[in-house]
Tab-separated table of C-alpha atoms in Angstrom:
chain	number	residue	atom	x	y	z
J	1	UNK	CA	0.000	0.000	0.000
J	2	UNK	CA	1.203	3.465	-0.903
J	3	UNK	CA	-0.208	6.313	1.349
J	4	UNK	CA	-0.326	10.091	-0.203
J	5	UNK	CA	-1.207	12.020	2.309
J	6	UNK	CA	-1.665	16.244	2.958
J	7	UNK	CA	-2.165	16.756	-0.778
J	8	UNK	CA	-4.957	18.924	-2.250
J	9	UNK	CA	-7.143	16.701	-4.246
J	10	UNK	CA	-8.825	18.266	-7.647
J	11	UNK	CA	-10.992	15.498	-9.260
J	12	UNK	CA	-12.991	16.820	-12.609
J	13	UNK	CA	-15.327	13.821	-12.993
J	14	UNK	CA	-17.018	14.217	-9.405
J	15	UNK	CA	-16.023	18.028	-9.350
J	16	UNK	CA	-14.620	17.317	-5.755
J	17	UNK	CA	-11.714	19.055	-4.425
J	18	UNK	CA	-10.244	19.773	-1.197
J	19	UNK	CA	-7.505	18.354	1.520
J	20	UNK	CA	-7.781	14.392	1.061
J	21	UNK	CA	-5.804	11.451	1.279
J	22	UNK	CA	-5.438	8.873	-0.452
J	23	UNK	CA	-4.573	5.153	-0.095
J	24	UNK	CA	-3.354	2.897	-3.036
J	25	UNK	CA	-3.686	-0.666	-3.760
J	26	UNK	CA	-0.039	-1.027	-5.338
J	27	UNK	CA	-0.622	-4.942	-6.308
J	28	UNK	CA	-3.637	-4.291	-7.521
J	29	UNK	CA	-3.153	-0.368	-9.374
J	30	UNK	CA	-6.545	0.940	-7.694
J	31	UNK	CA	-7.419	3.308	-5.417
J	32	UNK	CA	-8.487	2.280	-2.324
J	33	UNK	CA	-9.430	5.117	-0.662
J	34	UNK	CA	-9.693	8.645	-0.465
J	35	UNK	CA	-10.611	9.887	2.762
J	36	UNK	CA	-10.431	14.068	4.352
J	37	UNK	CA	-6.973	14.871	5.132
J	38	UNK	CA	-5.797	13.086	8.741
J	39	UNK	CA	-8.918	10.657	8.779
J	40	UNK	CA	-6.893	7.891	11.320
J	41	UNK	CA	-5.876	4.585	8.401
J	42	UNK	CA	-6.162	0.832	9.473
J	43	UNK	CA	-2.686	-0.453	10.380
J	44	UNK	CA	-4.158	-3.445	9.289
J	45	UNK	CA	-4.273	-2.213	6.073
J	46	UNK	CA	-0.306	-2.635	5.963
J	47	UNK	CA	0.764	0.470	4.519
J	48	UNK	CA	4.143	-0.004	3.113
J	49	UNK	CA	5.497	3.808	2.414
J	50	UNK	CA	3.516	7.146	3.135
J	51	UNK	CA	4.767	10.215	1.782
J	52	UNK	CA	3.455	13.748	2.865
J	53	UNK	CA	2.882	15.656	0.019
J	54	UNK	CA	2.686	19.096	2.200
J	55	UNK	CA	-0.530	20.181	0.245
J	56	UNK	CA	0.709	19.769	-3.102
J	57	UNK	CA	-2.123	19.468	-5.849
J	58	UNK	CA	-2.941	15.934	-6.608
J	59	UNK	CA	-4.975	15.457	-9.785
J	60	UNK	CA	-5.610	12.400	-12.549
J	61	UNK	CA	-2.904	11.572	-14.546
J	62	UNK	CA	-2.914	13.774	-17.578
J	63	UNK	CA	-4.074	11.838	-20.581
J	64	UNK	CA	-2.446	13.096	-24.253
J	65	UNK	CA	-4.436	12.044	-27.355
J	66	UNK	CA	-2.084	13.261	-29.898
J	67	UNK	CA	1.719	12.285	-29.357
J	68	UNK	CA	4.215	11.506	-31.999
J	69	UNK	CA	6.956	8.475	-30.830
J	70	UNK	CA	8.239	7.869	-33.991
J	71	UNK	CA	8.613	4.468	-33.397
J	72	UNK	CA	8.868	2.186	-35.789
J	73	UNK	CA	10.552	3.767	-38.807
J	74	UNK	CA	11.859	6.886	-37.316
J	75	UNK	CA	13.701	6.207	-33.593
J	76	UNK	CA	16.365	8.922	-34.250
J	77	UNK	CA	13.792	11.205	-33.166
J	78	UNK	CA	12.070	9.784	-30.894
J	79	UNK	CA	10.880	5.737	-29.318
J	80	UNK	CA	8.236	4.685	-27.453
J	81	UNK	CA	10.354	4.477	-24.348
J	82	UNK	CA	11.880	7.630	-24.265
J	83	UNK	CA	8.572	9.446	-25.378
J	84	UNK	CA	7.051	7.657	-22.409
J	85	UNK	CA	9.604	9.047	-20.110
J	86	UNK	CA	8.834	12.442	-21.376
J	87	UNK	CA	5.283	12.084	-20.935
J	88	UNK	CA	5.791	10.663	-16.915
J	89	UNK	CA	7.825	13.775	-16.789
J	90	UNK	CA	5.129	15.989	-17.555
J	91	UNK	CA	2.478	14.270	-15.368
J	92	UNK	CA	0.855	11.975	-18.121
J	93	UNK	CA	-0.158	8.468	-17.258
J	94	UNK	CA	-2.034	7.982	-20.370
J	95	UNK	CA	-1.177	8.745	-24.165
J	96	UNK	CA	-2.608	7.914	-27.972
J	97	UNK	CA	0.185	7.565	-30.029
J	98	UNK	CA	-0.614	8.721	-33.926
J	99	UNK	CA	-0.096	6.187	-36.709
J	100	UNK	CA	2.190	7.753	-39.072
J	101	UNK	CA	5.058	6.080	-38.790
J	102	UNK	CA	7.621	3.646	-40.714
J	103	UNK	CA	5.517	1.381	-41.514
J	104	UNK	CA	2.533	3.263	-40.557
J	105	UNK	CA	-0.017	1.397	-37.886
J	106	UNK	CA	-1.910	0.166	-40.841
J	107	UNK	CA	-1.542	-3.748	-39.936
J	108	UNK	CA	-2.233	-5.908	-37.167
J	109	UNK	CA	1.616	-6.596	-36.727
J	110	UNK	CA	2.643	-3.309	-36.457
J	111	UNK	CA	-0.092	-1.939	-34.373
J	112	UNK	CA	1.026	-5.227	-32.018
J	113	UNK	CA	4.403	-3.813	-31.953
J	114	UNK	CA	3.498	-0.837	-30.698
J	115	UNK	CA	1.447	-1.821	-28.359
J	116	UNK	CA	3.835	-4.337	-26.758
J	117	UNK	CA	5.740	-1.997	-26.933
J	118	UNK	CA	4.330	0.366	-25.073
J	119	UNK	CA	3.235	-2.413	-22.437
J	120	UNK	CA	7.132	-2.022	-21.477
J	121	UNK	CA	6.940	1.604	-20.381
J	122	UNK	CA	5.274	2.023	-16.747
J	123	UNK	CA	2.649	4.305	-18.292
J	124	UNK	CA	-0.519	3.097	-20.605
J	125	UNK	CA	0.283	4.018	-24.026
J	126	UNK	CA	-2.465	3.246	-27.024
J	127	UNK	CA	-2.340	3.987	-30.343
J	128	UNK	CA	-4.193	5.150	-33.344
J	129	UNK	CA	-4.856	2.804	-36.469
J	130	UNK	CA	-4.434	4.925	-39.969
J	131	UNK	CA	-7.765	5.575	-42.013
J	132	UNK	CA	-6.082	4.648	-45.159
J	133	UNK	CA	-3.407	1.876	-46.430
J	134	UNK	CA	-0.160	3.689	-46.588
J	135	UNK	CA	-0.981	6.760	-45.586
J	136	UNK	CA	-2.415	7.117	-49.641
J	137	UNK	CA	-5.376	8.505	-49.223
J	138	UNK	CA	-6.953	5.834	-51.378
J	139	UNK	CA	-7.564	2.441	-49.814
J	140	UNK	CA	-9.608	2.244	-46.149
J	141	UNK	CA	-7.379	-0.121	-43.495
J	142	UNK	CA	-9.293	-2.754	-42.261
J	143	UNK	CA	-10.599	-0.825	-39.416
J	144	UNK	CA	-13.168	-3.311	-37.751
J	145	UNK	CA	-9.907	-5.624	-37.633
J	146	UNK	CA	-7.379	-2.760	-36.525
J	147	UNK	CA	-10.388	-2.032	-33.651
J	148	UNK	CA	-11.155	-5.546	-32.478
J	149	UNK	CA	-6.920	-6.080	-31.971
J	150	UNK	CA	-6.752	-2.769	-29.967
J	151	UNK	CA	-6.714	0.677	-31.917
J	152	UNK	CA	-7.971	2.986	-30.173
J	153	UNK	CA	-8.806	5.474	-32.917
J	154	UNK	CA	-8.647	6.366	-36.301
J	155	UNK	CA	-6.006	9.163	-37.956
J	156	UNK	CA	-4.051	9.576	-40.963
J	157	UNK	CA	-2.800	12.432	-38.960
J	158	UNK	CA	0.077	15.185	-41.205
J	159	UNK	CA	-1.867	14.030	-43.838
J	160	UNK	CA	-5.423	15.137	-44.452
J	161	UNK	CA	-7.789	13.152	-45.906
J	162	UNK	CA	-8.849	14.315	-49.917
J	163	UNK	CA	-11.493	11.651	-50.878
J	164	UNK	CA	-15.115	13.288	-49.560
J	165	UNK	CA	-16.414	9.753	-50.645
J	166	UNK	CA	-13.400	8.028	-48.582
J	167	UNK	CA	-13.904	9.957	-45.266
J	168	UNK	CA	-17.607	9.057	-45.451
J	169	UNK	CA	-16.919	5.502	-45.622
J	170	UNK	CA	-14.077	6.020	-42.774
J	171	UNK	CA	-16.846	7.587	-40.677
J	172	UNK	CA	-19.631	5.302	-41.255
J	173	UNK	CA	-16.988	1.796	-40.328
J	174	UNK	CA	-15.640	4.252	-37.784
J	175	UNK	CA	-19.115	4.592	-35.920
J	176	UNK	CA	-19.719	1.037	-36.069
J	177	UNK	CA	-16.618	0.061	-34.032
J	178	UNK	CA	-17.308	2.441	-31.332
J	179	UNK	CA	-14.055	4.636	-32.005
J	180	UNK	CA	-13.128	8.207	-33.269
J	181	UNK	CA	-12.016	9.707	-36.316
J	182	UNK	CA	-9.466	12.490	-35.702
J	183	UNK	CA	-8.166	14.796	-38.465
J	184	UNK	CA	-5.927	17.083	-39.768
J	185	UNK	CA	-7.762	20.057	-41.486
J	186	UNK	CA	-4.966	21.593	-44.337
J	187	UNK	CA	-5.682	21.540	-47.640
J	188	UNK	CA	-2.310	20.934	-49.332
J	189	UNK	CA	-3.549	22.813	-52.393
J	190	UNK	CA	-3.841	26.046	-50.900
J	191	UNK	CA	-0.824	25.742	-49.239
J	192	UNK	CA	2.913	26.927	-50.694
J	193	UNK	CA	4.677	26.021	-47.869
J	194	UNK	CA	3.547	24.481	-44.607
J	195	UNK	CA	4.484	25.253	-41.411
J	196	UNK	CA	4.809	29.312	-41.439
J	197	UNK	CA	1.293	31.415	-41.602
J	198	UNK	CA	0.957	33.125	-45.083
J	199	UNK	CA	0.355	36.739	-43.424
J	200	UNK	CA	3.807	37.801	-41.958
J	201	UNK	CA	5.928	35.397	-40.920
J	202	UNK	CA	5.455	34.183	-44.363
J	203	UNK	CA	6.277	37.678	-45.236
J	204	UNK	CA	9.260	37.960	-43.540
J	205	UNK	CA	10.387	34.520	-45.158
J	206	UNK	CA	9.792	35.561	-48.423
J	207	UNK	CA	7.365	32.139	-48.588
J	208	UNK	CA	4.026	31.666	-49.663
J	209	UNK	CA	2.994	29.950	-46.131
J	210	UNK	CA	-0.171	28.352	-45.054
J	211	UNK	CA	-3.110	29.928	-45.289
J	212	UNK	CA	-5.909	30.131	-42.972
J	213	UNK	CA	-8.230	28.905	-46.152
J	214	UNK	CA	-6.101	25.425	-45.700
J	215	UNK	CA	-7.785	25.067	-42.338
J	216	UNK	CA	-10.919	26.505	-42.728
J	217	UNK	CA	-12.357	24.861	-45.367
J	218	UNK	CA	-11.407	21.200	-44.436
J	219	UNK	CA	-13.023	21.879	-41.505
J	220	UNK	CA	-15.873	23.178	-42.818
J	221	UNK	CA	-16.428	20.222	-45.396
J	222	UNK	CA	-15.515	17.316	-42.985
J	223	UNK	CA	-17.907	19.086	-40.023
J	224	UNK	CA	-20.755	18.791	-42.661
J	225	UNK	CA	-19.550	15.131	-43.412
J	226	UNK	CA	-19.279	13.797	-39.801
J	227	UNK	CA	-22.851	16.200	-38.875
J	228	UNK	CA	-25.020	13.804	-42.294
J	229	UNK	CA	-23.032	10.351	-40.434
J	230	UNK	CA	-23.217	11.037	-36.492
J	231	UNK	CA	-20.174	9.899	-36.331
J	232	UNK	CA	-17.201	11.203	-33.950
J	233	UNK	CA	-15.267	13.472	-35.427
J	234	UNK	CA	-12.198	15.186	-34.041
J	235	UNK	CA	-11.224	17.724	-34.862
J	236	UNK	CA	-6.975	17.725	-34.672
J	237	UNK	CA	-4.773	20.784	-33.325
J	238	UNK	CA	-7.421	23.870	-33.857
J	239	UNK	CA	-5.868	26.759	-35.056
J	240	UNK	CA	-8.004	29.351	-36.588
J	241	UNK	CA	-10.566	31.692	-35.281
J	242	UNK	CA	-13.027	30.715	-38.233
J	243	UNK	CA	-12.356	26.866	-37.669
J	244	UNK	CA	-13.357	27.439	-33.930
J	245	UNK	CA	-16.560	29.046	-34.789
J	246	UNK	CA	-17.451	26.323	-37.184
J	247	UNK	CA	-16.888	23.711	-34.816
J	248	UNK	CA	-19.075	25.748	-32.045
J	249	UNK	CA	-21.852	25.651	-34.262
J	250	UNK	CA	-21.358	22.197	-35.249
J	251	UNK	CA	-21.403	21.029	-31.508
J	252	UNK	CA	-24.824	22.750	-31.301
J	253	UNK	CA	-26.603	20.197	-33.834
J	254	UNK	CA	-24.397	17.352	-32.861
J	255	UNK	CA	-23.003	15.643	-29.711
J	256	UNK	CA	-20.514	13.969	-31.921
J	257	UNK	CA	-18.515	17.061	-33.070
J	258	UNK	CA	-14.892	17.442	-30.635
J	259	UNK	CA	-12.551	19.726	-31.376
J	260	UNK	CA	-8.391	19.766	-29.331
J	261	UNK	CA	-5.986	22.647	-29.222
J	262	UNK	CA	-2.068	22.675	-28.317
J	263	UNK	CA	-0.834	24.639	-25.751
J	264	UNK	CA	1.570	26.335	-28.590
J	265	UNK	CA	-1.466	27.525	-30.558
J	266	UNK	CA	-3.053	29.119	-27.356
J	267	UNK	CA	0.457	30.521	-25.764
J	268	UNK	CA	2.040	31.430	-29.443
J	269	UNK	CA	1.476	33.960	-32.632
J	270	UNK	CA	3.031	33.499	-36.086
J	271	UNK	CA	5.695	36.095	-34.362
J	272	UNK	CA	6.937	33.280	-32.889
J	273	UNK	CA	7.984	31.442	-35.880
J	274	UNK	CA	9.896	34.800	-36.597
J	275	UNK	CA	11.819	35.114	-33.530
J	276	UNK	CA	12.622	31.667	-33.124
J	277	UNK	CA	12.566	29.944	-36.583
J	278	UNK	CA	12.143	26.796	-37.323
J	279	UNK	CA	11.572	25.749	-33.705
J	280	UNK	CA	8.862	27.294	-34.258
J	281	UNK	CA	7.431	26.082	-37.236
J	282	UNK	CA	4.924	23.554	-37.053
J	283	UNK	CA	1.460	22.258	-39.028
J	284	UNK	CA	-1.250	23.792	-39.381
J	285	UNK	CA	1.548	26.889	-37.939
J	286	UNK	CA	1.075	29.254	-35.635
J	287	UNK	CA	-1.289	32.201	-36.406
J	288	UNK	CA	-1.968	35.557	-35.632
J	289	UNK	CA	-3.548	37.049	-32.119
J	290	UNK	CA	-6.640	37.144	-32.755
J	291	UNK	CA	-6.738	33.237	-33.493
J	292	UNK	CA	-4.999	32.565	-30.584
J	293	UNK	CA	-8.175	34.526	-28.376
J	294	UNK	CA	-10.313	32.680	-30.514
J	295	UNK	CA	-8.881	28.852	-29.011
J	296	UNK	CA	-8.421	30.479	-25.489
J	297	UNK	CA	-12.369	31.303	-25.828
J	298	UNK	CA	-13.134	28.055	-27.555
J	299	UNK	CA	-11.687	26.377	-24.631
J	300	UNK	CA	-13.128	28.413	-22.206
J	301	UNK	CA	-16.683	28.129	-23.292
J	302	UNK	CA	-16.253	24.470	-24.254
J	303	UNK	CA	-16.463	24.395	-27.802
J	304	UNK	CA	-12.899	23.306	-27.648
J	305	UNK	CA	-12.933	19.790	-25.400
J	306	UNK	CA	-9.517	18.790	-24.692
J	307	UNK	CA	-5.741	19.804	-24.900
J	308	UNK	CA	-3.568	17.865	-26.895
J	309	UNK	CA	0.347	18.513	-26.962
J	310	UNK	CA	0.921	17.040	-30.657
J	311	UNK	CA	4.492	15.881	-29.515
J	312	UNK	CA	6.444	16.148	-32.416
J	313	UNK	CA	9.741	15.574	-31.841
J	314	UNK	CA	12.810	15.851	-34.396
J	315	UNK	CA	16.527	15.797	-34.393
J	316	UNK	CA	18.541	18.981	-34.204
J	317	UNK	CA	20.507	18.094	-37.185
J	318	UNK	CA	16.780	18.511	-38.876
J	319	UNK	CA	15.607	21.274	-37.162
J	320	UNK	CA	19.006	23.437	-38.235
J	321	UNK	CA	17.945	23.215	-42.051
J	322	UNK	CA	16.303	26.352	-43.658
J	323	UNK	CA	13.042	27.131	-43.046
J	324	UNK	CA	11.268	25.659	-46.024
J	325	UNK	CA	13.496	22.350	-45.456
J	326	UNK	CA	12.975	21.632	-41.712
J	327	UNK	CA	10.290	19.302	-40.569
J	328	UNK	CA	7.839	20.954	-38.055
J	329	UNK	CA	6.533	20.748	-35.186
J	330	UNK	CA	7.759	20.960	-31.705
J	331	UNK	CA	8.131	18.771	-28.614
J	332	UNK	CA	5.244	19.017	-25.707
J	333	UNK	CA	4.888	16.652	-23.289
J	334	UNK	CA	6.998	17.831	-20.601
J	335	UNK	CA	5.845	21.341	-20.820
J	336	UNK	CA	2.054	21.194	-21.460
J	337	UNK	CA	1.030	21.329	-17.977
J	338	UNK	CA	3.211	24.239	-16.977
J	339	UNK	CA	1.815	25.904	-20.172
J	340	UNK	CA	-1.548	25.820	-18.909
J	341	UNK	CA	-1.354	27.227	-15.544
J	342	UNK	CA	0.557	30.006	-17.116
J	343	UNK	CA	-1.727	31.279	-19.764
J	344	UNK	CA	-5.043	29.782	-18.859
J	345	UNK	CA	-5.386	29.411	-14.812
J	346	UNK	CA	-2.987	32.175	-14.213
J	347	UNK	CA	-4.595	34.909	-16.627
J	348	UNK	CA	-8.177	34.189	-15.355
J	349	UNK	CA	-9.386	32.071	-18.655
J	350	UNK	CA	-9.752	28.409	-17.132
J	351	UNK	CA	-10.030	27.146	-12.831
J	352	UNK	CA	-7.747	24.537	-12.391
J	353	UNK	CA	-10.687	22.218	-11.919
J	354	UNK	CA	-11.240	23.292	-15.502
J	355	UNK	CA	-7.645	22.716	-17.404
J	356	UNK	CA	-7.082	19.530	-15.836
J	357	UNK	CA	-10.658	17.826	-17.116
J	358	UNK	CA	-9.547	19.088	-20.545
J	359	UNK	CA	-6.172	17.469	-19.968
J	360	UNK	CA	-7.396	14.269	-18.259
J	361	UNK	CA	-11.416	13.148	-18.139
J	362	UNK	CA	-11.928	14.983	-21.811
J	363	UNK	CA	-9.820	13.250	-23.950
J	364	UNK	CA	-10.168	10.191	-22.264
J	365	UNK	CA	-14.027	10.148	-22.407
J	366	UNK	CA	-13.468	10.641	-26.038
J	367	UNK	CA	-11.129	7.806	-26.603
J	368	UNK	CA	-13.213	5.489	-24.473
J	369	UNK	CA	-10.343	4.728	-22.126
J	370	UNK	CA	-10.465	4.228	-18.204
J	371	UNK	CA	-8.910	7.521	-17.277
J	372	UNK	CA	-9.035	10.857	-16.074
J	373	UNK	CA	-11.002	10.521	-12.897
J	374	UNK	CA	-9.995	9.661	-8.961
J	375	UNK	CA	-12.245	7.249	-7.106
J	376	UNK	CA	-12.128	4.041	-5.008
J	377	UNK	CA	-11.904	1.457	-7.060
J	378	UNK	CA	-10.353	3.065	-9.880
J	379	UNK	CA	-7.497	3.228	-11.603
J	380	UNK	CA	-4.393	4.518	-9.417
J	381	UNK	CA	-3.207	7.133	-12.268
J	382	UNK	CA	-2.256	9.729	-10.244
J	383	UNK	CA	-0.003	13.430	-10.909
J	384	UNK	CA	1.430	15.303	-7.968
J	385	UNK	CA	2.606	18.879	-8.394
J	386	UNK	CA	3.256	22.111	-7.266
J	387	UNK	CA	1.391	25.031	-9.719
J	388	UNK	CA	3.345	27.663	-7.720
J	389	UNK	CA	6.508	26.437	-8.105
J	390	UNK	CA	8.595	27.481	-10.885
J	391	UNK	CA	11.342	25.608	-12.811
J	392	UNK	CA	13.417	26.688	-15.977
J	393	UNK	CA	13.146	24.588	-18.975
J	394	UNK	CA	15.814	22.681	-19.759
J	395	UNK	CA	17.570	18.827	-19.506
J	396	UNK	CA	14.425	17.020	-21.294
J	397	UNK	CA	13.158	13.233	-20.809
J	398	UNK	CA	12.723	13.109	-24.716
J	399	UNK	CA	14.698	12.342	-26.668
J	400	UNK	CA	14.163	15.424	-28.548
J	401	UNK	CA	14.875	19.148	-27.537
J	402	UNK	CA	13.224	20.890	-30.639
J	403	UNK	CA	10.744	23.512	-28.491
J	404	UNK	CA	10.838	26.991	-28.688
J	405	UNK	CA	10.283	27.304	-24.751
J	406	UNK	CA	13.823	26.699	-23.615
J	407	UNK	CA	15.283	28.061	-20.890
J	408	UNK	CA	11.994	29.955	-20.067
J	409	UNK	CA	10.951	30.015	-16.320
J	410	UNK	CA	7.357	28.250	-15.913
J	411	UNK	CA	5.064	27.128	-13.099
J	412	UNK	CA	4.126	23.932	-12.445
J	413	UNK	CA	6.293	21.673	-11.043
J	414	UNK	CA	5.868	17.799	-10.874
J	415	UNK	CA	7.034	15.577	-8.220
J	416	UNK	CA	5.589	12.435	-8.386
J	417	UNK	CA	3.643	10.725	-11.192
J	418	UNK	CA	1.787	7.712	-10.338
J	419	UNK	CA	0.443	5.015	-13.111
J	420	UNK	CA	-1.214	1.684	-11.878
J	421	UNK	CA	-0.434	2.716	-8.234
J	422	UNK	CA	3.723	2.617	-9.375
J	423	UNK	CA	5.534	5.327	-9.154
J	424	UNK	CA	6.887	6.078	-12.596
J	425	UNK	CA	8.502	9.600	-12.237
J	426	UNK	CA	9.454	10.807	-9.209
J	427	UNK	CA	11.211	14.578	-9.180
């Protein structure tokens, strides 16, 4: 048995919070109880460590939807080890990895790999399927297979899907296996070069960019698609003020409609992708100021349902090429967390109650998995941190160091994630 007690407990699915503590079943990864702070405990219940977390906040593990490990195909960058020691560092117990790797998860033997895989880690790791064979576009996977052995969704994520007819289809086999679409809204014919906004960072590039159209009207067509099927559509890494407004409509006709934003597209502006360059540059990119109120809002009012770090990671030999040769995308597991308590608790936008259901009970209702809540019986998933405290960014668990955040000072610090009652990152 593993006793936390003195910690301040904030649980989104029962909206309780206040002084508890909290008694784990470490054989069997549940909770066993959670009782107000300095309620006597049973000797008899043979508690073999206590630690006194001094009123530290004590929340669900944070569950990430939308990670990159790059493994198979592209372990340079990333593996599924490392990438789970970067999400333990950042208080995650519980991630969805995306499928577009080398080869892609479009098989039952490589989704098995990863999955075994991840089995290896100390944290619960799941994974997407792809929509189509190959990443093409062209062919449909065989998604009521890919379900039945364990995928938890569906994505063909950095690659958006063309074929109107072909997304249907996706939707409708989707729906019948009980799992999610989630996609990523650019239209690659609009779009010169990816990664920088075509306003003025493109500018200042001398590029064409990525326009806002890209977004936009992918979202607008596949909204309409998913709204004729009721089937669940996510919508991937929000970035545009227009996109947001379609998707709050959409979730007025349709409990099917979700939407996820990045902490980078809520805490950054195309100047960003100016001032640092390509650690900056990521898909769809950052925009301007007005889009980043717009997610802020969307999140606030709900349109928005979860927070999703879309942990990209990439070598630095990759991210020193020129701007229209560098991959993007940026690293975010390890400073997520810290990320929201400094732009949306801290500035008055989101409780804390608030950011850590969209971080935690959100994306794991969507995903169907058993997450994101604290309760006897449940699942012993558990982060432990201090939102006061401040730390510098620096020395990452990834493998990776590609993030424009770098040697900032945040809040937020974690000392003690807790997955199936072990602990897996202690600080």
């Amino acid at each position: 048995m593993l006793y936390l007690k003195n910690g301040y407990m904030i649980d989104p699915a029962s909206g309780a919070e206040g002084y508890r503590d909290i008694l784990i079943d470490t054989e069997h990864g549940i909770i066993s109880r959670i009782v107000p702070q300095g309620t006597p405990m049973d000797e008899t219940l043979g508690i073999a460590k206590e630690i006194d977390l001094h009123g530290q906040t004590v929340t669900p593990g944070l569950v990430d939807v939308h990670v990159h490990f790059r493994d198979p195909g592209f372990t340079h960058k990333e593996d599924i080890h490392t990438g789970a020691a970067a999400a333990a560092k950042g208080g995650f117990t519980s991630v969805v990895l995306m499928a577009n790797t080398k080869p892609a998860v479009d098989n039952p033997e490589t989704l098995a790999y990863v999955l075994d895989k991840g089995k290896e880690t100390g944290i619960r790791i799941d994974t997407c399927a792809n929509v189509t064979k190959g990443l093409q576009g062209k062919e449909l996977t065989d998604m009521k297979r890919l379900s039945r052995l364990g995928a938890a969704g569906f994505t063909d994520d950095g690659i958006p899907l063309m074929d109107e007819a072909l997304l249907r289809k996706a939707l409708q086999t989707a729906a019948k296996c009980g799992k999610p679409v989630s996609l990523h809204e650019e239209n690659p014919s609009l779009i010169t070069n990816n990664g920088v906004n075509a306003g003025k960072a493109a500018a200042h590039y001398g590029i064409g960019g990525s326009p806002r159209e890209a977004e936009i009207s992918m979202v607008e067509r596949d909204l309409r698609i998913a709204l004729e099927e009721e089937a669940d559509l996510s919508i991937q890494h929000i970035s545009t003020k227009e996109a947001v407004e379609l998707v709050r409509q959409a979730k007025k006709k349709s409990r099917h409609i979700y939407a996820e934003a990045t902490p980078h597209h809520f805490t950054l502006t195309e100047e960003a992708a100016i001032q640092y360059g390509t650690m900056a540059k990521m898909n769809p990119p950052l925009r301007e100021e007005a889009d980043r109120l717009a997610i802020i809002e969307g999140l606030r009012d709900g349109t928005i349902d979860m927070i999703a770090t879309d942990h990209a990671p990439h070598s630095a030999e990759e991210k020193a090429k020129p701007i229209t040769e560098a991959p993007s995308g940026i690293i975010g597991l390890e400073t997520a967390l810290s990320l929201g308590l400094r732009e949306l608790v801290n500035k008055g936008y989101l409780s804390l109650m608030e950011l850590i259901g969209k971080m935690s009970l959100a994306p794991a209702k969507l995903y169907h998995l058993d997450a994101g809540y604290l309760a006897e019986g449940g699942p012993a998933d558990l982060v432990v941190f201090d939102p006061k405290k401040e730390w510098v960014v620096k020395d990452f668990a990834s493998k990776a160091t590609n993030s424009p955040f770098v040697g900032e000072t945040m809040p937020g610090v974690v000392s003690y994630t807790i997955c199936g009652g072990k602990i897996v990152y202690r600080n």
